[in-house]
XYZ file of C-alpha atoms in Angstrom:
341
model
C -98.920 -11.766 -40.830
C -95.388 -9.998 -41.917
C -95.652 -7.891 -38.806
C -96.113 -11.189 -36.396
C -93.174 -12.740 -37.841
C -90.825 -9.718 -37.191
C -91.942 -9.804 -33.575
C -91.163 -13.401 -33.280
C -87.646 -12.994 -34.859
C -86.795 -9.796 -32.499
C -88.081 -11.887 -29.307
C -85.693 -14.734 -30.418
C -82.684 -12.392 -30.723
C -83.140 -10.835 -27.549
C -83.323 -14.105 -25.862
C -80.075 -15.601 -27.700
C -78.096 -12.245 -26.416
C -79.511 -12.459 -22.936
C -78.583 -16.315 -22.461
C -74.886 -15.329 -23.948
C -74.476 -12.729 -21.481
C -75.702 -15.143 -18.819
C -73.102 -17.600 -19.666
C -70.149 -15.582 -20.250
C -69.787 -14.012 -16.481
C -66.089 -13.525 -16.153
C -66.529 -13.114 -12.100
C -68.031 -16.141 -11.784
C -65.375 -18.313 -13.819
C -62.674 -16.407 -11.447
C -64.409 -17.715 -8.604
C -64.665 -21.154 -9.951
C -60.886 -21.083 -10.905
C -60.218 -19.729 -7.463
C -61.808 -22.729 -5.658
C -60.385 -25.238 -7.952
C -57.659 -27.189 -5.965
C -54.177 -27.044 -7.289
C -52.901 -30.475 -7.977
C -49.747 -31.967 -5.886
C -46.536 -31.998 -7.891
C -44.987 -35.688 -7.898
C -41.326 -36.653 -8.695
C -38.955 -39.579 -8.514
C -36.273 -39.195 -5.621
C -33.560 -40.936 -3.715
C -32.423 -40.627 -0.066
C -29.319 -39.044 0.618
C -28.133 -37.393 3.898
C -28.015 -33.177 3.984
C -24.338 -33.455 4.145
C -24.362 -35.639 0.884
C -22.204 -39.084 0.761
C -18.578 -37.875 0.490
C -16.005 -40.536 -0.982
C -12.753 -40.387 0.151
C -9.929 -41.689 -2.136
C -6.264 -41.256 -2.915
C -5.415 -37.775 -4.431
C -2.770 -39.296 -6.791
C -4.607 -42.402 -8.230
C -1.934 -42.351 -11.106
C 0.690 -43.536 -8.763
C -1.301 -46.483 -7.895
C -1.815 -45.636 -4.628
C -2.042 -48.315 -1.417
C -3.573 -48.310 1.607
C -0.844 -48.688 4.249
C -3.082 -48.622 7.435
C -6.628 -48.215 8.112
C -7.923 -46.874 11.474
C -11.613 -47.061 11.129
C -14.323 -49.676 9.777
C -18.028 -49.361 8.614
C -20.386 -47.899 11.044
C -17.620 -46.105 13.016
C -18.477 -42.866 14.258
C -15.901 -39.971 12.987
C -14.739 -36.401 13.705
C -13.772 -33.474 11.176
C -10.057 -33.496 10.920
C -9.623 -37.045 12.000
C -7.048 -39.366 10.596
C -8.927 -42.315 9.260
C -5.800 -44.067 7.626
C -2.574 -43.498 5.795
C -1.419 -44.656 2.174
C 1.862 -46.019 1.493
C 3.322 -43.113 0.310
C 3.211 -41.484 4.066
C 6.632 -42.864 5.469
C 8.604 -41.226 2.502
C 6.384 -37.998 3.008
C 6.936 -37.798 6.672
C 10.597 -38.400 6.662
C 10.835 -35.289 4.109
C 8.663 -33.288 6.253
C 11.274 -34.072 9.300
C 14.472 -32.777 7.045
C 12.528 -29.649 5.897
C 11.517 -28.905 9.772
C 15.279 -29.196 10.636
C 16.365 -27.185 7.910
C 14.034 -24.085 8.993
C 15.357 -24.738 12.501
C 18.728 -24.171 11.154
C 18.033 -21.114 9.044
C 16.146 -19.407 11.881
C 19.329 -20.126 14.081
C 21.494 -18.591 11.369
C 19.463 -15.637 11.361
C 19.494 -14.972 14.830
C 23.500 -15.286 14.756
C 23.668 -12.896 11.738
C 21.508 -10.467 13.399
C 23.622 -10.488 16.573
C 26.791 -10.125 14.862
C 29.994 -11.616 15.985
C 30.814 -12.856 19.572
C 32.683 -10.264 21.831
C 35.484 -12.672 22.305
C 36.310 -12.559 18.401
C 36.109 -8.795 18.575
C 38.627 -8.505 21.333
C 41.149 -10.853 19.843
C 40.810 -9.234 16.476
C 41.669 -5.712 18.382
C 44.735 -7.223 19.793
C 45.525 -8.445 16.370
C 45.219 -4.944 14.949
C 47.121 -3.341 17.601
C 50.077 -5.852 17.402
C 50.077 -5.202 13.507
C 50.131 -1.303 13.992
C 52.685 -1.477 16.387
C 54.893 -3.393 13.921
C 53.897 -1.444 10.936
C 54.968 1.765 13.113
C 58.463 0.062 13.918
C 59.116 -1.172 10.139
C 58.268 2.441 8.827
C 60.809 3.904 11.229
C 63.356 1.587 10.137
C 62.721 2.190 6.769
C 63.122 6.087 7.127
C 66.435 5.228 8.842
C 67.454 3.042 5.873
C 66.357 5.359 3.438
C 68.660 8.236 4.619
C 71.488 5.885 4.889
C 70.955 4.704 1.306
C 70.754 8.423 0.255
C 74.316 9.006 1.912
C 75.287 5.697 0.007
C 76.373 3.954 3.234
C 73.720 0.981 2.796
C 73.424 -1.002 -0.372
C 70.343 -0.962 -2.840
C 69.265 -4.390 -1.565
C 68.986 -3.408 2.216
C 66.760 -0.585 1.189
C 64.491 -2.576 -0.769
C 64.287 -5.063 2.085
C 63.452 -2.318 4.507
C 60.784 -0.610 2.199
C 58.782 -4.102 1.380
C 58.842 -4.963 5.190
C 57.080 -1.636 5.656
C 54.742 -2.146 2.869
C 53.947 -5.921 3.861
C 53.034 -4.765 7.580
C 51.056 -1.680 6.557
C 49.025 -4.122 4.067
C 48.488 -6.729 7.129
C 47.411 -3.812 9.471
C 44.911 -2.553 6.972
C 43.468 -6.073 6.386
C 43.265 -6.643 10.171
C 41.513 -3.306 10.336
C 38.845 -4.236 7.799
C 38.392 -7.735 9.615
C 37.544 -6.097 12.986
C 35.339 -3.423 11.220
C 33.176 -6.194 9.627
C 33.234 -8.127 12.802
C 31.921 -4.814 14.798
C 29.329 -4.197 11.984
C 26.521 -6.580 10.527
C 26.065 -5.780 6.839
C 22.223 -5.322 5.829
C 22.653 -7.728 2.893
C 23.656 -10.754 5.085
C 20.611 -9.944 7.063
C 18.349 -10.206 3.942
C 20.167 -13.078 2.732
C 19.640 -14.843 5.897
C 15.748 -13.944 6.115
C 15.415 -15.270 2.709
C 16.773 -18.541 3.427
C 14.293 -18.671 6.483
C 11.480 -18.109 3.956
C 12.526 -20.705 1.731
C 12.731 -23.262 4.624
C 9.456 -22.093 5.856
C 8.112 -22.772 2.088
C 9.783 -26.117 2.012
C 8.018 -27.083 4.928
C 4.548 -26.010 3.792
C 5.126 -28.305 0.810
C 6.527 -31.284 3.005
C 3.341 -30.813 5.264
C 0.858 -30.747 2.252
C 2.563 -33.979 0.909
C 1.988 -35.634 4.296
C -1.488 -34.627 4.480
C -2.178 -35.968 0.927
C -0.869 -39.395 1.986
C -3.182 -39.148 5.072
C -6.873 -40.032 4.815
C -8.676 -37.209 6.938
C -12.317 -36.864 7.591
C -13.581 -33.505 6.268
C -17.144 -33.780 8.630
C -18.528 -35.211 11.807
C -20.244 -38.358 10.613
C -20.428 -41.931 10.092
C -18.372 -44.446 8.065
C -20.856 -45.936 5.449
C -18.510 -48.142 3.435
C -15.058 -49.348 3.116
C -13.544 -50.181 -0.246
C -10.005 -50.631 0.349
C -8.597 -52.004 3.673
C -4.838 -52.153 4.755
C -2.589 -53.441 2.104
C -5.002 -52.957 -0.875
C -4.393 -50.692 -3.924
C -7.196 -47.926 -4.120
C -9.477 -48.557 -7.076
C -11.602 -45.980 -8.863
C -14.120 -46.002 -6.269
C -11.909 -44.684 -3.703
C -11.086 -45.900 -0.094
C -14.437 -45.092 1.858
C -17.841 -43.127 1.895
C -18.791 -41.178 4.785
C -21.788 -38.848 5.621
C -23.184 -37.009 8.346
C -26.636 -38.694 9.434
C -28.102 -36.113 11.603
C -30.555 -34.731 8.860
C -31.664 -36.815 6.013
C -33.276 -35.587 2.623
C -35.498 -36.689 -0.189
C -33.608 -35.409 -3.563
C -36.513 -34.936 -5.812
C -36.217 -34.369 -9.572
C -38.939 -32.056 -10.214
C -40.163 -31.676 -14.198
C -39.060 -28.534 -15.399
C -42.811 -27.587 -16.247
C -43.569 -27.619 -12.409
C -40.373 -25.611 -11.289
C -42.287 -22.413 -10.758
C -44.578 -23.994 -8.583
C -42.137 -25.197 -5.888
C -41.430 -22.824 -3.074
C -39.194 -23.456 0.058
C -41.240 -24.598 3.306
C -43.964 -26.538 0.941
C -44.885 -29.854 2.697
C -44.112 -33.053 1.279
C -44.373 -36.618 1.402
C -41.918 -39.476 0.461
C -42.919 -43.125 -0.233
C -39.992 -45.364 -0.598
C -39.972 -47.788 -3.353
C -40.398 -51.229 -2.596
C -41.379 -50.521 1.108
C -44.507 -49.970 2.954
C -42.814 -46.909 4.473
C -43.748 -42.970 3.933
C -42.418 -40.118 5.515
C -43.572 -36.497 5.866
C -40.787 -33.685 5.104
C -40.462 -29.909 4.030
C -38.729 -28.335 0.880
C -35.412 -26.902 2.430
C -33.605 -26.308 -0.718
C -34.032 -25.581 -4.397
C -31.432 -25.981 -6.892
C -30.587 -23.188 -9.311
C -30.073 -25.452 -12.798
C -32.127 -27.358 -14.922
C -30.545 -30.525 -16.043
C -31.179 -33.850 -17.267
C -32.946 -36.460 -14.990
C -30.437 -39.042 -13.128
C -33.452 -41.367 -11.755
C -35.573 -43.732 -13.942
C -38.655 -45.144 -12.886
C -38.609 -48.807 -13.892
C -42.433 -49.172 -13.583
C -43.023 -46.585 -16.314
C -41.940 -45.639 -20.015
C -40.394 -42.631 -18.792
C -38.577 -40.632 -21.309
C -34.870 -40.623 -21.097
C -34.290 -36.954 -21.772
C -36.583 -35.580 -19.211
C -35.316 -31.968 -17.791
C -35.606 -31.574 -14.088
C -34.454 -29.254 -11.024
C -33.127 -30.832 -7.971
C -35.331 -30.274 -4.972
C -34.185 -31.231 -1.354
C -37.124 -32.075 1.203
C -35.730 -32.366 4.614
C -37.198 -35.630 6.270
C -38.935 -35.747 9.564
C -36.512 -35.884 12.309
C -38.633 -38.406 14.409
C -37.948 -40.837 11.443
C -34.524 -40.379 11.193
C -33.461 -43.885 12.643
C -35.478 -45.693 9.959
C -34.483 -43.312 6.993
C -30.685 -43.143 7.691
C -30.422 -47.112 6.567
C -32.143 -46.053 3.267
C -29.313 -43.979 1.754
C -29.575 -44.052 -2.038
C -32.777 -45.795 -2.000
C -35.357 -44.949 -4.675
C -38.524 -43.376 -3.601
C -41.454 -41.141 -5.038
C -41.844 -37.524 -3.858
C -45.111 -35.619 -3.320
C -44.907 -31.600 -3.067
C -48.034 -30.053 -1.872
C -48.165 -26.323 -3.107
């Protein structure tokens, strides 16, 4: 009886262990996991041009800038570097530029004059002055020698001797001064050239500053694109929202805010689908750009109780070019994005 019970117990233990081995099959579990489809990544998004929406405003808002004249309107096609309008400070800054450019021309002309030295006619005239003074000084020297001998012989008075000596000294001094003047005319001093060059550099710097001020008082397009919105027109003060928004609409993106828990699943080149909220409109796309910084979300879903402190990573999905005509009219429109890992 006891022997039969032991046999039954042994058989039961073997059966349980065999069942456990059959249940725990790691290869089978890996196969199941490999065949299990990975879930898509969902996120809130908004429509935005690849170029981003660029706001153009006054660089010196504290001065209460005012639009003097606007050359474009909403919907106009613009080019990079194109002048779109001017502020009220333009006239003053343009006048300052004109003065600076005139000063530069004067400084450059003065440098050429200094480097070239004096005119040949001035040098010739000075040589004649030196020759005349040399002859006069020599004559005065001979006259002084004659008077000096007479003075030693007590034939002439002391006053006559002094007059002759003074005339000789005066003409000799004038001759030396004339010779120095001639030397300066014939030779250009290096320090004069350096001073003239420095004046040119200063004038060029003043022109650069004046040009920068003119640029600051001009509304210049940074890109090829389209004027999206105009906020300040001719004669109006520039508010906090600037003068206008511009963008390049050739390539349109959906900017998706991917939850931080899904960041490592997103890769460039993955396919995506964007469903515009409030419209029966879907468009396909491809992940083109992945942000490099986790931050707080900026888009809220009004249909859910979404947490306000969600941490996300921005991912840009380039939308199908075939739908460009439709999506370019949906800039800043909210959407739901699906990315397929």
